[in-house]
XYZ file of C-alpha atoms in Angstrom:
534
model
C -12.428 18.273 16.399
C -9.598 20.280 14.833
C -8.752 19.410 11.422
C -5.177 18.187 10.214
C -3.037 20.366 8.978
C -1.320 18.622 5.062
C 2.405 17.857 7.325
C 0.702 16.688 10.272
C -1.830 14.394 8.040
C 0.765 12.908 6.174
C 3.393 12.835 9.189
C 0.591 10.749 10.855
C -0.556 8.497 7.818
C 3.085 7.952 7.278
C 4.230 6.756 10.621
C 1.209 4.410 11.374
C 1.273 2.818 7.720
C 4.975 2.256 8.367
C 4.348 1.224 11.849
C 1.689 -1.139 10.299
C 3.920 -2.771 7.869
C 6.715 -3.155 10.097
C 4.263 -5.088 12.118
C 3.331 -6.987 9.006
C 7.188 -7.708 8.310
C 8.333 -8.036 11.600
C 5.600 -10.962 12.887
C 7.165 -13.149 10.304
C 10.459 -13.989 12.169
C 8.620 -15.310 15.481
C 5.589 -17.001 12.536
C 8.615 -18.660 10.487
C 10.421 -19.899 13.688
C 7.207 -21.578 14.693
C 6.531 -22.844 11.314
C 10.088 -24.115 11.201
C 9.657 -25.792 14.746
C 6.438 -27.792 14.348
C 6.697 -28.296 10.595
C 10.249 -28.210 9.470
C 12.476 -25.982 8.103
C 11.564 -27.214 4.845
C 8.133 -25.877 5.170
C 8.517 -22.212 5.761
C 9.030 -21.367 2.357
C 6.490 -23.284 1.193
C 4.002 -21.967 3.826
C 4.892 -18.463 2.724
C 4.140 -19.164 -0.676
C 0.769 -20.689 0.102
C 0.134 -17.217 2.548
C 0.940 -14.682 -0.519
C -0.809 -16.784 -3.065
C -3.992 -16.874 -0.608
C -3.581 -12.843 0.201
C -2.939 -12.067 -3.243
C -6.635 -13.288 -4.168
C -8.094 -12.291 -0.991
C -6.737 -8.576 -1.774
C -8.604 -8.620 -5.130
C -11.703 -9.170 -3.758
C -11.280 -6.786 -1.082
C -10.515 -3.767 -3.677
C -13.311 -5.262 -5.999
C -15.586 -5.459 -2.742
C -14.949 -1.688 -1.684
C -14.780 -0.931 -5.420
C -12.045 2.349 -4.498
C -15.449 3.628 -2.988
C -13.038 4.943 0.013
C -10.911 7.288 -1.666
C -14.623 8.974 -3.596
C -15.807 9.267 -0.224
C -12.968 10.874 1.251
C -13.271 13.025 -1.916
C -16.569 13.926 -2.120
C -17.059 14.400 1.534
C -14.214 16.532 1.884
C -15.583 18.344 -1.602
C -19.100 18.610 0.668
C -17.417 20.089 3.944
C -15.579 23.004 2.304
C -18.810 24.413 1.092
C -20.440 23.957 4.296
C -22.915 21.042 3.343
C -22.464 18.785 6.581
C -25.851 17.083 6.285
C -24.811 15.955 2.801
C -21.881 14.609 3.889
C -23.702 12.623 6.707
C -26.212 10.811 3.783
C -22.962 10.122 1.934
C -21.656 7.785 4.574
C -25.099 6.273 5.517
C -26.351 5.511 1.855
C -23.147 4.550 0.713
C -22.179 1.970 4.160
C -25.465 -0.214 3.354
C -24.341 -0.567 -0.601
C -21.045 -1.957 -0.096
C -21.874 -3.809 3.360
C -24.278 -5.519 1.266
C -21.452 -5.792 -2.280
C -19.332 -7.104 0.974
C -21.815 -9.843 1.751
C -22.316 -11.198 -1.969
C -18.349 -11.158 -2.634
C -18.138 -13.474 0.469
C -20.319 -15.706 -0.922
C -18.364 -16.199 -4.141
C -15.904 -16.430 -2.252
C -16.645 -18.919 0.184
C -18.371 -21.159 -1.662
C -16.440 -20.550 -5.169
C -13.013 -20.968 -3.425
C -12.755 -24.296 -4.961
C -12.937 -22.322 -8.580
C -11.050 -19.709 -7.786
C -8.018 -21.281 -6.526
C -7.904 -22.891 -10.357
C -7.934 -19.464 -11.768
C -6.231 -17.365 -9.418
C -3.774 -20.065 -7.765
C -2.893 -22.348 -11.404
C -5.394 -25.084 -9.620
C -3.335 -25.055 -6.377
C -5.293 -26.938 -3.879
C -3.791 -25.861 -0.540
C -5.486 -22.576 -1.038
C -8.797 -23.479 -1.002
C -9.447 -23.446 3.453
C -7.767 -20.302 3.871
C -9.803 -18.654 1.362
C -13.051 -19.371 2.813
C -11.357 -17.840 6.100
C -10.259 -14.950 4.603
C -14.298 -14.601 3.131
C -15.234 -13.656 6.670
C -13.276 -10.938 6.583
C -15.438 -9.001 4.273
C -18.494 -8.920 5.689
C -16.974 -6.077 7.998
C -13.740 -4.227 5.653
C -16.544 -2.641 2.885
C -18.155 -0.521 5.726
C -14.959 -0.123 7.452
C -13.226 1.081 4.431
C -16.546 3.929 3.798
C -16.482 5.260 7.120
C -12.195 5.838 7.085
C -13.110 7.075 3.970
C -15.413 10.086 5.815
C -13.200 10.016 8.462
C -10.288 11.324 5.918
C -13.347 14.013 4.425
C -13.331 15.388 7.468
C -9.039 15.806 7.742
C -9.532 13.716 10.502
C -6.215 12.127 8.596
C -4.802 11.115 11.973
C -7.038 9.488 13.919
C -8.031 7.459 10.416
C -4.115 6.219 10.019
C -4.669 5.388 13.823
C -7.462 3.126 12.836
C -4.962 1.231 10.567
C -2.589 0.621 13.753
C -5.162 -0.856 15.782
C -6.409 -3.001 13.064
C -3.104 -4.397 12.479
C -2.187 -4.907 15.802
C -4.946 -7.265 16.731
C -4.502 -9.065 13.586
C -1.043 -9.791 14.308
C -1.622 -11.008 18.140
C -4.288 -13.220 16.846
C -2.136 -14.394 14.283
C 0.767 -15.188 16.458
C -1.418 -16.277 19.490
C -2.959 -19.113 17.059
C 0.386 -19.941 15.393
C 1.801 -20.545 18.605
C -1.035 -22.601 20.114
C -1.054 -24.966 16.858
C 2.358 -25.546 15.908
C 4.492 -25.690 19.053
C 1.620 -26.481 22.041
C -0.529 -28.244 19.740
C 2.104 -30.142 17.717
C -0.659 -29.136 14.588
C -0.680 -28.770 10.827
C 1.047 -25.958 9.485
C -1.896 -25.762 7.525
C -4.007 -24.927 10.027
C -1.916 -22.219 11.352
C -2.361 -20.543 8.321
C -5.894 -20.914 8.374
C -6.267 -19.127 11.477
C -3.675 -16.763 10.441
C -6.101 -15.615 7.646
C -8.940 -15.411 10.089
C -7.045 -12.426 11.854
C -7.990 -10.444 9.731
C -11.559 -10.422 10.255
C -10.649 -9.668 13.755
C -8.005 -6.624 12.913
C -10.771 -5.355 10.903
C -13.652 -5.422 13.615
C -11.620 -3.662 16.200
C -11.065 -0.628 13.431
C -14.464 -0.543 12.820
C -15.688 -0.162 16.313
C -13.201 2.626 17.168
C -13.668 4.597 14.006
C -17.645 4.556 14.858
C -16.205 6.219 18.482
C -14.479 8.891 16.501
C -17.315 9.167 14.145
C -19.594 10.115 17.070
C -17.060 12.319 18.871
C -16.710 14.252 15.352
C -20.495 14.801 14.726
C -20.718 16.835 17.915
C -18.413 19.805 16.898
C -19.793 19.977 13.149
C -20.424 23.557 12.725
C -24.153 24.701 11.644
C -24.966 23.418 7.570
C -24.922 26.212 5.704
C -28.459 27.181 4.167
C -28.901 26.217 0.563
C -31.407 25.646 -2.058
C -32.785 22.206 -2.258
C -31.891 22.286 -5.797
C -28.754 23.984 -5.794
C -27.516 21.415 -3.506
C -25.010 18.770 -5.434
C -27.256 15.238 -5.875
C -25.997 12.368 -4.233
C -25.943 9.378 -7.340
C -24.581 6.243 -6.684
C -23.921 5.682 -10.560
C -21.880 9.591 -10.153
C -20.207 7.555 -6.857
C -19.324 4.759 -8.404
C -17.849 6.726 -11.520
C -16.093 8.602 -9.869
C -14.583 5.274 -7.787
C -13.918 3.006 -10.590
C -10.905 5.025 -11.598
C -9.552 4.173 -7.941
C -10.649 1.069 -7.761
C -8.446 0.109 -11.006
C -5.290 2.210 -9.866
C -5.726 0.485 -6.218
C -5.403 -3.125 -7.805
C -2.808 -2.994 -10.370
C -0.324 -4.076 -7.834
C -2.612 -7.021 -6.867
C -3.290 -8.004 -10.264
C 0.426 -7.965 -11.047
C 0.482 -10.172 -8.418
C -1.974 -12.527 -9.506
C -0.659 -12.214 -12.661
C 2.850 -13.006 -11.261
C 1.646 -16.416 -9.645
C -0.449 -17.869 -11.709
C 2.075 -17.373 -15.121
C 4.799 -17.855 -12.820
C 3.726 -20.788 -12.019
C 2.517 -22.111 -15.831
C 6.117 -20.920 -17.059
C 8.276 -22.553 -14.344
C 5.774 -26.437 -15.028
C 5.574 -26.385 -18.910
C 8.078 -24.468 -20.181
C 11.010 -24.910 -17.875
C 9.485 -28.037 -15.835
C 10.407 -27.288 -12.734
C 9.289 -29.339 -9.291
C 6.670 -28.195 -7.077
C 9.257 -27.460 -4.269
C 11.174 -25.163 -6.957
C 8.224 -23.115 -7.747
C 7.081 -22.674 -4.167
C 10.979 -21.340 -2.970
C 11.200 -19.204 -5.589
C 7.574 -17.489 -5.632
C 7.931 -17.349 -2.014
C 11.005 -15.117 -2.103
C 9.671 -12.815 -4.476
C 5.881 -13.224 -4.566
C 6.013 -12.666 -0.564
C 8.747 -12.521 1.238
C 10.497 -9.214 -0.987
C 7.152 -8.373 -1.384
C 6.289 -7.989 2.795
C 9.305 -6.195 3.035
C 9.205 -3.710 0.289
C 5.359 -3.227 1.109
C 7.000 -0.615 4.386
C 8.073 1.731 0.915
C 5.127 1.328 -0.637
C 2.739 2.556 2.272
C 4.881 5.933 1.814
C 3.086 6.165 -1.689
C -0.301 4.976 0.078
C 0.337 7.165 3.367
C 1.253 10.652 0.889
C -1.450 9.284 -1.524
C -4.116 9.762 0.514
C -3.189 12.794 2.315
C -3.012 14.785 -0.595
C -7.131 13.416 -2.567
C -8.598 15.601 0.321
C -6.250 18.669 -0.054
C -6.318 18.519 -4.232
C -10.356 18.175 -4.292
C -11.155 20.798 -2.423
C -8.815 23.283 -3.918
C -10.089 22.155 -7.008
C -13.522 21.988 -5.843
C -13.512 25.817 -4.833
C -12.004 26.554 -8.347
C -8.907 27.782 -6.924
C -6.360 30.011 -8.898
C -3.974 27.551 -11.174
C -1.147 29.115 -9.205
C -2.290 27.852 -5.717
C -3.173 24.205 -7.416
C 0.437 24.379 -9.000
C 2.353 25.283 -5.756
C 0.984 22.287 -3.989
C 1.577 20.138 -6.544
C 5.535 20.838 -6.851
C 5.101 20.808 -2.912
C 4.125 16.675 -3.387
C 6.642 16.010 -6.058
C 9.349 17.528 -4.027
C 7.817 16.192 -0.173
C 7.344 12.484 -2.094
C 10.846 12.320 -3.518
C 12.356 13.220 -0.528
C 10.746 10.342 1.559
C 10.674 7.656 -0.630
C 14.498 7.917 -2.020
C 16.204 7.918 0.871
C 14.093 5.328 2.511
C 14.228 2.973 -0.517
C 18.195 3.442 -1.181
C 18.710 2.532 2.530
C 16.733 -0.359 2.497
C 19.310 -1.336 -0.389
C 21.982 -0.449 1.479
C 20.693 -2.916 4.431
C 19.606 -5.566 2.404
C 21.129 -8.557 3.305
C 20.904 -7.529 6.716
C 17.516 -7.278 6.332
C 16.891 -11.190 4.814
C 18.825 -12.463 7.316
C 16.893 -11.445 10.227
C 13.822 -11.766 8.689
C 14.265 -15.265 6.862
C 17.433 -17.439 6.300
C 21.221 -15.975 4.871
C 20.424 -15.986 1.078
C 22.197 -14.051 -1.470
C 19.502 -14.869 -3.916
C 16.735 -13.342 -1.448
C 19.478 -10.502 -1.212
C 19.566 -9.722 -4.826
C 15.438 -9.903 -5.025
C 15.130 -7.678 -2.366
C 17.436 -4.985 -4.238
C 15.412 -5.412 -7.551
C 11.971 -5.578 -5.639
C 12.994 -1.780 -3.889
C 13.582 -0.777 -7.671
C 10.355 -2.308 -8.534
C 8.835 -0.236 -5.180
C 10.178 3.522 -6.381
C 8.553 3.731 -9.412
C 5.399 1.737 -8.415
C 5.580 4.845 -5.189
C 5.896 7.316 -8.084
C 3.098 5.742 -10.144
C 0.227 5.368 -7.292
C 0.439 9.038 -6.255
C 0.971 10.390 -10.273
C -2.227 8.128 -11.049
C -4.296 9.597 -8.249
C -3.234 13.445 -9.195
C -4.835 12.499 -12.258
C -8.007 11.209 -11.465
C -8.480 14.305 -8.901
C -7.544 16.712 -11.441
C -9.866 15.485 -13.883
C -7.568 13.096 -15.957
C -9.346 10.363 -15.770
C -9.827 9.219 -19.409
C -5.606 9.432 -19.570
C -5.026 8.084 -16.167
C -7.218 4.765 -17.565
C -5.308 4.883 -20.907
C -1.852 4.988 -19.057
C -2.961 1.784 -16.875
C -3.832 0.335 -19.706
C -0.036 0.567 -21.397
C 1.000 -0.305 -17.964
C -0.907 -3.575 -18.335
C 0.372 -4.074 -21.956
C 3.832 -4.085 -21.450
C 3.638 -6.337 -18.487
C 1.868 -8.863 -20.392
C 4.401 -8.482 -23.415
C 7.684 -9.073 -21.153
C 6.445 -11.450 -18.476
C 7.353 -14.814 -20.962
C 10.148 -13.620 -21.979
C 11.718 -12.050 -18.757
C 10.777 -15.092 -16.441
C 12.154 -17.246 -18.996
C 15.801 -15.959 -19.221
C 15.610 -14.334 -15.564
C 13.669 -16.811 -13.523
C 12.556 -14.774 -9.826
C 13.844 -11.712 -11.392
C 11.932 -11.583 -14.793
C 8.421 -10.780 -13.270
C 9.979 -8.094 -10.930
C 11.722 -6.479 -14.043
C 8.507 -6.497 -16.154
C 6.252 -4.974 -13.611
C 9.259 -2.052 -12.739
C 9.681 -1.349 -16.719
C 5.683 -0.922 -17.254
C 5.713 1.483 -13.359
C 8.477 3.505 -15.500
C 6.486 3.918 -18.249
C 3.617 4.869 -17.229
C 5.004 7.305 -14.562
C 6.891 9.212 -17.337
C 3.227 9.756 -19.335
C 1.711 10.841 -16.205
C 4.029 13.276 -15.156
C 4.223 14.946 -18.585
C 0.899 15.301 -19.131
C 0.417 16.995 -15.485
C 3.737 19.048 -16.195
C 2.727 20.217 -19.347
C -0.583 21.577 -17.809
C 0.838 22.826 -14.440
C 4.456 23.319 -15.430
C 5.028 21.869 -12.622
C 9.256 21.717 -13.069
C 10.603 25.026 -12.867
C 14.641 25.683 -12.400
C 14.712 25.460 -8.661
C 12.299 22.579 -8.276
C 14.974 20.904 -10.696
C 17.679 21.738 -8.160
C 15.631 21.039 -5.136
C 15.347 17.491 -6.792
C 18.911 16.566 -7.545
C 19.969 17.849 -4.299
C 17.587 15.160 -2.698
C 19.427 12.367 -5.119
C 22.142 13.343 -4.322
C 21.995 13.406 -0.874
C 20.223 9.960 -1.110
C 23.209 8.351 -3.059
C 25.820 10.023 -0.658
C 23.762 8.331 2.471
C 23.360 4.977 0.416
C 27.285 5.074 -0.009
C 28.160 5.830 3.110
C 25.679 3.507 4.652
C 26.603 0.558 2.673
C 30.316 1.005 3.464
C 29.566 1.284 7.090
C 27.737 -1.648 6.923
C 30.242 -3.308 4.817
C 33.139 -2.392 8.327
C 30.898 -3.534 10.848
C 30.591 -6.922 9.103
C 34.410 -7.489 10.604
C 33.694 -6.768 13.510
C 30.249 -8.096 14.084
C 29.106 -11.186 12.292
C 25.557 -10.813 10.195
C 25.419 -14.538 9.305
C 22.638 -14.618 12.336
C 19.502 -13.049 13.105
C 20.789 -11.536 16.111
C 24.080 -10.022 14.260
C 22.439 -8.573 11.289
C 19.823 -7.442 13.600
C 22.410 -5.310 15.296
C 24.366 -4.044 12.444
C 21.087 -3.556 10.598
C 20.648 -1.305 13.276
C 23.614 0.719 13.507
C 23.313 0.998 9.653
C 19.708 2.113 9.858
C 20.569 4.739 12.448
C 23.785 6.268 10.035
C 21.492 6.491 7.142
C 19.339 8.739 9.146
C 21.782 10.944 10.769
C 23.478 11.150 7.638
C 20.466 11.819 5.294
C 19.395 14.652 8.068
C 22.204 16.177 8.362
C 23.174 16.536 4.272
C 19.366 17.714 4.188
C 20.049 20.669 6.756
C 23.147 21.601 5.450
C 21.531 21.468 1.724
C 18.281 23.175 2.575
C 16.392 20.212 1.437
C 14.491 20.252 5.123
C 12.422 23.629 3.648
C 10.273 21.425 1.997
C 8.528 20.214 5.396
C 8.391 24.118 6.789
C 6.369 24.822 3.214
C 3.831 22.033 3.703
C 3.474 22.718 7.790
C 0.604 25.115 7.343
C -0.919 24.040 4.477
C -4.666 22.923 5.404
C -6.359 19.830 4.009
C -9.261 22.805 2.711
C-alpha cells in the first residue's frame, strides 16, 4: 500500500477528526431535544453536566489504560520501517497488543467495581455518575488494542486509512447513541438517566467497529511489505517494554493534561461554587455544563486540528531524526509545522468567534452567557493547539526532561489561579487559568526549540503576520456580515442561526482563501505536498 505523503496525511487526519467532532457536536441538538421532550427542559443542562463529568473520568482512564503507548508505537514502528526492519515492527504490535489488552482489562475492573469511589474523587461525591461509569468500563476492554494497532497503522504512513478508522468509530457511536436516546425518552417515556447510560455504552460499540476494520487494513498492508532487510541479530534495536513504556510516559502525560484540567475543573469547581460561594445544586450543574461540556464539545472541532497535525508530524520527525538527518532538513520541516499549524488553527478559531452566538443557538438555547464562554473557551483552544503539538516536538526531538518540566509549570500555575479566578469570575475563572498556564508553557517550548533550530528567521516572521493578519481581516469581515444578516434573518432560532451561521461560515472561507492567494500564504501547502512521512 502506498504510503502518505506529510499534506495528504494531515489533509486526511484533519478532515476525519473534524468530521468526527462535528459528529460529536452536532448529535447534541437532536440528544438535547429528546432530553428536553421526555425529561424537561430543565433537565438538559443538567444531563449535560452529568455526561462531561462521566467522560471526563472515563477519558482518564482511557489515556492511563493506553498509557500514550499509541503515539511510541507509531514512533518506533515508523523508526523500524525506514531502516528496513519489517519483522521488528510486526513483534512491536503483537507483544505490545497483549500488554495493554490485558492493562485494558484490570483498569475496567477498577473501574467497574470502584465507580462508587471514584465518583467521590473524581465527581466531588456526585452520585448520578456512578451507572454510567460502569458502562463506560466496557469500553476498555477493546480501545487499548485498538489504540496499538492505529498506532502501527500510523508507522506505516498509513495516516489515512488510520483517521478513517476514527470516522467509523464515531459514527456508530453516535447512531447507537441517538437510536437508544430516542427509544428511551420519547417511545419509551424513560429516565433520562438511562439514556445516558446507554449513551456511554456507544462507545464500546464505536470502538469495536474501528477495531475490526483496522485488523482488515492491517492484513491488506502486510501483503505489500517489501523483503526485511538482512541484519545482525545483535545489531538489530531490542524490543523493551520498560524502553516502550519510557518512551510513552512522556505522551501519556502531555495526552491528559487537558483531561486532568478537566477533572480538576469539576471537582474544585464544584467545592468552590458549595463552600465558598454556596451555591444550589441546579447552579453548579448550569454553569459546569456550559463550560465543562457544552464550550468544551464545541471547541473540541479546534482542538482535533492540534491532534490531527500532531500526529501527522511524530512519524515524519522520528524518522528524520532516526536516520540522523542534516539539522538543516530537521529545521525546514519544523518552520514548515509552525507556519502549516498557524495557518489552520487561526483562521478556524477566529471564525468560530466570529459565529459564536450563532453557534449556541443552534446547538443549545439563545444565551449570551454560553456566548461569552464559547469566545473565552476558543482562546483557551489556540494556545492549548499550540501547546499539544510544541510538547510533542519535544519529546520526538529528545526534550523530554524539559517537555516534563514545562508540564509541570503548566500544572503549577493552574493550581495557583483556579481559587482565585473562579472566585471573582465564576464559569470564566477556570477557562482563564487553564489558557494563562497553555501560554506559558507554549512560550518555554518554543524558545527552547528556537534557540536550537532557529527556527524564526525574517521571512518565517512575515509569513506569520501575514496569516494574522489575514485571520483578523476574515474575523472582521465575518463578524460584520454576520452582524447585517441578523436584520434580515432572525438568529433567535435554531433554524435562523443555522442559516446565517452558514452564510457566515461560507464568507470566512472565501474570504480567508482568497486574502491567502493574493498574500502568498497558500505556498505553505505546495512546500509540505511532497514531503514524505520517511
Amino acid at each position: 500500500m502506498k504510503k502518505d505523503s506529510l499534506l495528504k496525511s494531515s489533509l486526511w487526519i484533519s478532515l476525519s477528526g473534524i468530521f468526527s467532532r462535528v459528529l460529536a457536536v452536532v448529535y447534541i441538538i437532536p440528544w438535547n431535544i429528546w432530553i428536553g421532550a421526555g425529561a424537561g427542559l430543565a433537565y438538559v443542562t443538567v444531563a449535560n453536566a452529568i455526561y462531561a463529568k462521566v467522560y471526563n473520568i472515563y477519558n482518564l482512564f482511557l489515556i492511563i489504560a493506553t498509557a500514550g503507548i499509541p503515539s511510541a508505537i507509531s514512533k518506533e514502528v515508523a523508526a523500524q520501517n525506514s531502516i528496513g526492519q519489517y519483522d521488528q515492527s510486526e513483534k512491536i504490535l503483537k507483544k505490545y497488543s497483549i500488554y495493554m489488552t490485558l492493562i485494558g482489562v484490570v483498569l475496567a475492573a477498577i473501574m467497574f467495581f470502584g465507580a462508587k469511589y471514584v465518583s467521590i474523587i473524581f465527581a466531588a461525591g456526585d452520585t448520578r455518575v456512578i451507572t454510567p461509569i460502569k458502562y463506560l468500563s466496557i469500553a476498555l476492554l477493546v480501545i487499548p488494542a485498538l489504540g496499538i494497532l492505529r498506532g502501527y497503522i500510523q508507522g506505516y504512513a498509513l495516516i489515512s486509512l488510520s483517521a478513517f478508522s476514527q470516522v467509523i468509530e464515531q459514527i456508530a457511536r453516535v447512531a447507537y447513541m441517538l437510536y437508544t436516546t430516542y427509544t428511551i425518552m420519547i417511545i419509551s417515556k424513560g429516565s433520562y438517566l438511562d439514556a445516558i447510560n446507554q449513551s456511554t455504552l456507544a462507545s464500546f460499540i464505536g470502538a469495536t467497529l474501528a477495531y475490526i476494520f483496522l485488523l482488515w487494513i492491517r492484513h491488506r498492508a502486510r501483503k505489500n511489505l517489501p523483503e526485511t532487510k538482512v541484519t545482525d541479530e545483535a545489531l538489530r534495536p531490542q524490543i523493551s517494554f520498560n524502553g516502550m513504556l519510557k518512551s510513552a510516559i512522556p505522551f501519556l502525560l502531555v495526552d491528559t493534561i487537558m483531561v486532568v484540567l478537566q477533572l480538576f475543573d469539576q471537582t474544585t469547581f464544584s467545592w468552590i461554587y458549595e463552600f465558598i460561594l454556596h451555591a444550589s445544586k441546579h447552579t453548579i450543574d448550569n454553569l459546569f455544563g456550559m463550560f465543562g461540556f457544552q464550550a468544551n464539545k464545541l471547541i473540541m472541532v479546534l482542538v482535533s486540528l492540534a491532534i490531527s497535525v500532531s500526529a501527522s508530524i511524530i512519524p515524519a520527525l522520528s524518522a528524520l531524526i532516526s536516520r540522523k538527518s542534516e539539522k538543516k532538513q530537521i529545521q525546514n520541516l519544523m518552520r514548515n509545522i509552525v507556519e502549516f499549524t498557524i495557518f489552520i488553527i487561526l483562521p478556524a478559531t477566529f471564525g468560530m468567534i466570529a459565529i459564536s452566538r450563532q453557534l449556541w443557538t443552534l446547538f443549545y438555547v439563545p444565551s449570551f452567557q454560553g456566548t461569552y464562554i464559547l469566545i473565552v473557551s476558543c482562546a483557551e483552544a489556540i494556545f492549548y493547539c499550540i501547546f499539544m503539538i510544541l510538547e510533542n516536538i519535544l519529546q520526538v526531538t529528545h526534550h523530554v526532561k524539559k517537555s516534563m518540566y514545562y508540564l509541570g509549570i503548566a500544572y503549577l500555575i493552574k493550581m495557583v489561579l483556579q481559587l482565585p479566578l473562579t472566585v471573582y469570575l465564576a464559569a470564566y475563572g477556570p477557562l482563564l487559568a487553564s489558557t494563562i498556564a497553555f501560554m506559558v508553557m507554549g512560550h518555554f517550548a518554543f524558545r527552547l526549540l528556537n534557540k536550537e533550530y532557529d527556527i524564526v528567521d525574517k521571512a518565517l516572521g512575515k509569513r506569520l503576520i501575514i496569516v494574522a493578519v489575514n485571520s483578523l481581516i476574515m474575523l472582521v469581515l465575518v463578524g460584520a456580515s454576520v452582524f447585517g444578516i441578523t436584520f434580515m434573518i432572525s438568529d433567535a432560532g435554531k433554524v435562523g442561526s443555522g442559516i446565517v451561521l452558514t452564510i457566515g461560515a461560507v464568507i470566512g472561507i472565501i474570504v480567508y482563501a482568497l486574502l491567502s492567494y493574493k498574500t502568498g500564504a497558500l505556498q505553505i501547502l505546495k512546500k509540505i505536498r511532497n514531503t514524505e512521512i520517511y
